[in-house]
mmCIF file of C-alpha atoms in Angstrom:
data_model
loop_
_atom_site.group_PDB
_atom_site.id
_atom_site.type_symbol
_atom_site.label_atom_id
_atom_site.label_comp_id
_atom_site.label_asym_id
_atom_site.label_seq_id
_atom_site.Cartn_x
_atom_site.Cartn_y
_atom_site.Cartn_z
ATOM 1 C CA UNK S 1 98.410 104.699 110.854
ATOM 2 C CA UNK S 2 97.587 108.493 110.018
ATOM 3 C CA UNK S 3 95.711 109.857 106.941
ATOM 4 C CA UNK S 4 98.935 111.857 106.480
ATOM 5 C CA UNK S 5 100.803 108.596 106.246
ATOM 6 C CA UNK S 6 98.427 107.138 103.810
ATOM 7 C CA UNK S 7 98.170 110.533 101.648
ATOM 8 C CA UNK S 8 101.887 110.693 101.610
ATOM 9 C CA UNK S 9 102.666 106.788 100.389
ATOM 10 C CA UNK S 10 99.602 107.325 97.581
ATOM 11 C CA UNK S 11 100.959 110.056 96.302
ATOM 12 C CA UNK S 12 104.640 108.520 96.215
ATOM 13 C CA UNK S 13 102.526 105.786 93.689
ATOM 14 C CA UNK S 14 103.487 105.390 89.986
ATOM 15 C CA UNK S 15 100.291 106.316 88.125
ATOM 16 C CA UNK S 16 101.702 104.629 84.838
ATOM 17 C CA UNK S 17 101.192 101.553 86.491
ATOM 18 C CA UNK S 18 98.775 98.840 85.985
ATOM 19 C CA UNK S 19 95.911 98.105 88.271
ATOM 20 C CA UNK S 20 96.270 95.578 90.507
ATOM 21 C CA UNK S 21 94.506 92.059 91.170
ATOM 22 C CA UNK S 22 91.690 94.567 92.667
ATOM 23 C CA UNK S 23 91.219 96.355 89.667
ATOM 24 C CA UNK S 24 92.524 99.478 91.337
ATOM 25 C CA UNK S 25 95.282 101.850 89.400
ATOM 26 C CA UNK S 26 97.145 103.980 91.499
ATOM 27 C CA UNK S 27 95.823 106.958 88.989
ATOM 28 C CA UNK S 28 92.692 106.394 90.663
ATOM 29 C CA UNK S 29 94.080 106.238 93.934
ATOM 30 C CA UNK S 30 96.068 109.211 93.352
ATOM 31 C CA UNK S 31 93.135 111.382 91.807
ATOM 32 C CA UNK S 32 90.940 110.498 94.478
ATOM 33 C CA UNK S 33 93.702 110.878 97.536
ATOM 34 C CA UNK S 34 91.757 113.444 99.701
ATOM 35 C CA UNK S 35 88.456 111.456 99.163
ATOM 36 C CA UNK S 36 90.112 107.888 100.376
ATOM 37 C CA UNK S 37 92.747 108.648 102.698
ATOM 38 C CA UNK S 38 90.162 108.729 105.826
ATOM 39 C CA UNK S 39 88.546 105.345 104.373
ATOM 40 C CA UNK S 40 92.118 104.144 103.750
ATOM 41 C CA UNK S 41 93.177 104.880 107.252
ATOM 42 C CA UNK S 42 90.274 102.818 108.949
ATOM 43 C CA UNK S 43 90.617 99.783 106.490
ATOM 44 C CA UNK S 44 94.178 99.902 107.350
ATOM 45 C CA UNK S 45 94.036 100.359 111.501
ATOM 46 C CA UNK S 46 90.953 98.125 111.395
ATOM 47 C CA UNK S 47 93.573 95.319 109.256
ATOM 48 C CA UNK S 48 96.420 95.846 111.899
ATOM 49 C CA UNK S 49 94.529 95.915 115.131
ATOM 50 C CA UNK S 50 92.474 92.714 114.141
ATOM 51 C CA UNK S 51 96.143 91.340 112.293
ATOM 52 C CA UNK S 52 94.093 90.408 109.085
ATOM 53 C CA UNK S 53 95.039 91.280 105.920
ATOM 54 C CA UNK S 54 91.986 90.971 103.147
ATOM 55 C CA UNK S 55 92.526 87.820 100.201
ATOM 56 C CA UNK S 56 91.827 90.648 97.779
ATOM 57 C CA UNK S 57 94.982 92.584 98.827
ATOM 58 C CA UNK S 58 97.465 89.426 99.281
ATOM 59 C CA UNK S 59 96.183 88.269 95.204
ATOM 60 C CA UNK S 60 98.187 88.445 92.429
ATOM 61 C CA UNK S 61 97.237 88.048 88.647
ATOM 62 C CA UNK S 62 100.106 86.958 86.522
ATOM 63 C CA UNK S 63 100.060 88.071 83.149
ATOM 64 C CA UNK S 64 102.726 87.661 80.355
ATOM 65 C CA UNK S 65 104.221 90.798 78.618
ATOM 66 C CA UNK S 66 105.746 89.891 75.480
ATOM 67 C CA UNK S 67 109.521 90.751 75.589
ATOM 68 C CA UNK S 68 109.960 92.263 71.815
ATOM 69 C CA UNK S 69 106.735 93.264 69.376
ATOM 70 C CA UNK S 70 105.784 89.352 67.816
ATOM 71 C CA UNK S 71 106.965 86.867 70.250
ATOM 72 C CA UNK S 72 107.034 83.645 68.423
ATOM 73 C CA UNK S 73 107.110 81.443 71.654
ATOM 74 C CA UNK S 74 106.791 81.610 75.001
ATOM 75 C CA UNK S 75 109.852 81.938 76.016
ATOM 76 C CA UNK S 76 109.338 85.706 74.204
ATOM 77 C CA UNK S 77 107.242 86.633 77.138
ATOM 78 C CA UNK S 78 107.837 87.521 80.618
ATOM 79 C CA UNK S 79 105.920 86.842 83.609
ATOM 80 C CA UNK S 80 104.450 90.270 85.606
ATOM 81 C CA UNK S 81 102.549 89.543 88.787
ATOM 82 C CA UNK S 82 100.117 92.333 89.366
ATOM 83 C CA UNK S 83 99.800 93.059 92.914
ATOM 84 C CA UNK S 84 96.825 95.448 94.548
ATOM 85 C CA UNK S 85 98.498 98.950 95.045
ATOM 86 C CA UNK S 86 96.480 99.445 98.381
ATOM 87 C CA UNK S 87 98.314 96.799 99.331
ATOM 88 C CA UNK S 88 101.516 98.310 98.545
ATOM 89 C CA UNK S 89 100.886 101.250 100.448
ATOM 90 C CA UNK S 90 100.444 99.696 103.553
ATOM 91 C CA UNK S 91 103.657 97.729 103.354
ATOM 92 C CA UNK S 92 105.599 100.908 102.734
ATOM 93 C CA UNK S 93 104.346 102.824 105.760
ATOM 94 C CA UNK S 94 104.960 99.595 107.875
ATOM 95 C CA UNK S 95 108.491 99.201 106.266
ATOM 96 C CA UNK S 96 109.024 102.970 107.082
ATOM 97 C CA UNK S 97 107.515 101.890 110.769
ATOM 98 C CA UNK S 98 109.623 98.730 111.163
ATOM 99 C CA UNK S 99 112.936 100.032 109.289
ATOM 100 C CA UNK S 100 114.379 102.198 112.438
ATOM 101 C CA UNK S 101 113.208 98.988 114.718
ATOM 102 C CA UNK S 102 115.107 96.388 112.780
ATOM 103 C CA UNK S 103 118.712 99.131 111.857
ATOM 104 C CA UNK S 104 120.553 98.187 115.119
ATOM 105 C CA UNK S 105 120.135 94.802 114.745
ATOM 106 C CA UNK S 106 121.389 95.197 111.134
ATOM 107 C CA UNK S 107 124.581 96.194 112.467
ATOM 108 C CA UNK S 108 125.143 93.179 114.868
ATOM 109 C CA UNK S 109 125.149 90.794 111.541
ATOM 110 C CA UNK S 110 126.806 93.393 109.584
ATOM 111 C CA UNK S 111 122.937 93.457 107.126
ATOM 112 C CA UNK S 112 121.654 95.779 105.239
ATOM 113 C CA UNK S 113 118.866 96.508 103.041
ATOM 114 C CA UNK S 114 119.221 99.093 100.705
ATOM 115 C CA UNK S 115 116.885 101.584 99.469
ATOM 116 C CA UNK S 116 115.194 98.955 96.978
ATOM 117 C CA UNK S 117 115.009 96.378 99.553
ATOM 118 C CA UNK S 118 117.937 94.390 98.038
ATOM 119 C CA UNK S 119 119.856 92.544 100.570
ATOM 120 C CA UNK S 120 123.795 93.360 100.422
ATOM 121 C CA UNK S 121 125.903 90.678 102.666
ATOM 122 C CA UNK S 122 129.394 91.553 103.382
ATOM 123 C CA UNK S 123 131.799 88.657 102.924
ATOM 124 C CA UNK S 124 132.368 89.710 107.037
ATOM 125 C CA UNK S 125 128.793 88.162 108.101
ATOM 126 C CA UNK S 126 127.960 85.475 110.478
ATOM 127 C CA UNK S 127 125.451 84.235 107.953
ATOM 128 C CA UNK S 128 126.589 81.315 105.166
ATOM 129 C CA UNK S 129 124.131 82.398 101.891
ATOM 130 C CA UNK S 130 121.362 83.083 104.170
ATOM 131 C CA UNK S 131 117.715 83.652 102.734
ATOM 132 C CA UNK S 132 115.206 86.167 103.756
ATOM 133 C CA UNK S 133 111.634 85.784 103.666
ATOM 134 C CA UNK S 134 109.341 88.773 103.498
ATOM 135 C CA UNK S 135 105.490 87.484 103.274
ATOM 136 C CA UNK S 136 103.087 90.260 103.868
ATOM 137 C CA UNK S 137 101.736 88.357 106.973
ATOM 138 C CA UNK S 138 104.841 88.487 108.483
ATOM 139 C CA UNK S 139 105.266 91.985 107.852
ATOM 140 C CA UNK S 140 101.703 92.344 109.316
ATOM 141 C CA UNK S 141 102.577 91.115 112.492
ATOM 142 C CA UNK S 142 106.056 92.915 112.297
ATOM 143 C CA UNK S 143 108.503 89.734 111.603
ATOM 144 C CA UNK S 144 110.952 89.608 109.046
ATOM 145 C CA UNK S 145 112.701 85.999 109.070
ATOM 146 C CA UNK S 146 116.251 85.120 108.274
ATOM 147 C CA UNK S 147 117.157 81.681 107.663
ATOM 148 C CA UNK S 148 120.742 80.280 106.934
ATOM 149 C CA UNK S 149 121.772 76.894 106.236
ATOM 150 C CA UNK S 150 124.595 76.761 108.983
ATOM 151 C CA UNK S 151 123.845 77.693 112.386
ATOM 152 C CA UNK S 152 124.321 81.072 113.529
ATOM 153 C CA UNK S 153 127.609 81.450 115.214
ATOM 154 C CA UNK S 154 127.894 84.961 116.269
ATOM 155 C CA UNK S 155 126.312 86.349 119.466
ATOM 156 C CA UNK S 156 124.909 88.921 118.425
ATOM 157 C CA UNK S 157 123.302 87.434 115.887
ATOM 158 C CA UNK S 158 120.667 85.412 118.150
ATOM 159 C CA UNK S 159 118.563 88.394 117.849
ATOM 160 C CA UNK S 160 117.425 88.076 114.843
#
């Protein structure tokens, strides 16, 4: 990872939104870019090359947000988990890294993720409803895992 990856990801931030289970706003990280993207850059080779991810980074605080001004009962809140926005810039410069890995064999099972990571299936696939898991261990170490009820049937599709 580069400092001009890191700069470039923190500055891409939304500074409207809350701080994380660290405490940590991304105003903060944004205000204070040039000072932390060297310190952000070691903590984040150092969590790669030794393929551990700090607790602090994989917590998240839940906390309801009430859905109009005087909720009466709870269903008149909605659950936010608030993630640590260090965090979130590492798994969007290891997306960017593992997104031109994974594309060709996107195209053997006819998958793609969009631009918001949704997942789009075309009624053409060799998968039946399949599921995809996305921890941030397994992105740490690279995997992304697809798992379908029915076995896979295409070829191609043993690469995943």
């Amino acid at each position: 990872v580069s400092s001009s990856q890191v700069k470039r990801q923190v500055e891409r931030l939304y500074q409207n939104k809350a701080a994380g289970s660290d405490g940590i706003s991304p105003w903060v990280l944004k205000a204070c870019t040039d000072q932390l993207c060297e310190i952000l850059q070691h903590l984040f080779n150092l969590s790669l090359s030794q393929r551990k991810v700090p607790v602090l980074w994989k917590t998240s605080r839940f906390v309801l947000v009430p859905k109009k001004s005087h909720p009466s009962t709870l269903n008149g809140y909605r659950p936010v988990g608030l993630t640590s926005h260090i965090m979130k810039v590492l798994e969007k410069m290891m997306l960017a890294h593992l997104r031109p890995q994974v594309r060709p064999l996107w195209t053997h099972c006819s998958l793609y993720i969009g631009p918001r990571l949704e997942m789009k299936m075309p009624s053409s696939t060799c998968f039946s409803e399949p599921t995809v898991t996305w921890t941030k261990q397994a992105a740490m170490l690279g995997s992304c895992s697809l798992i379908s009820p029915e076995p896979l049937t295409h070829p191609a599709c043993n690469v995943v």
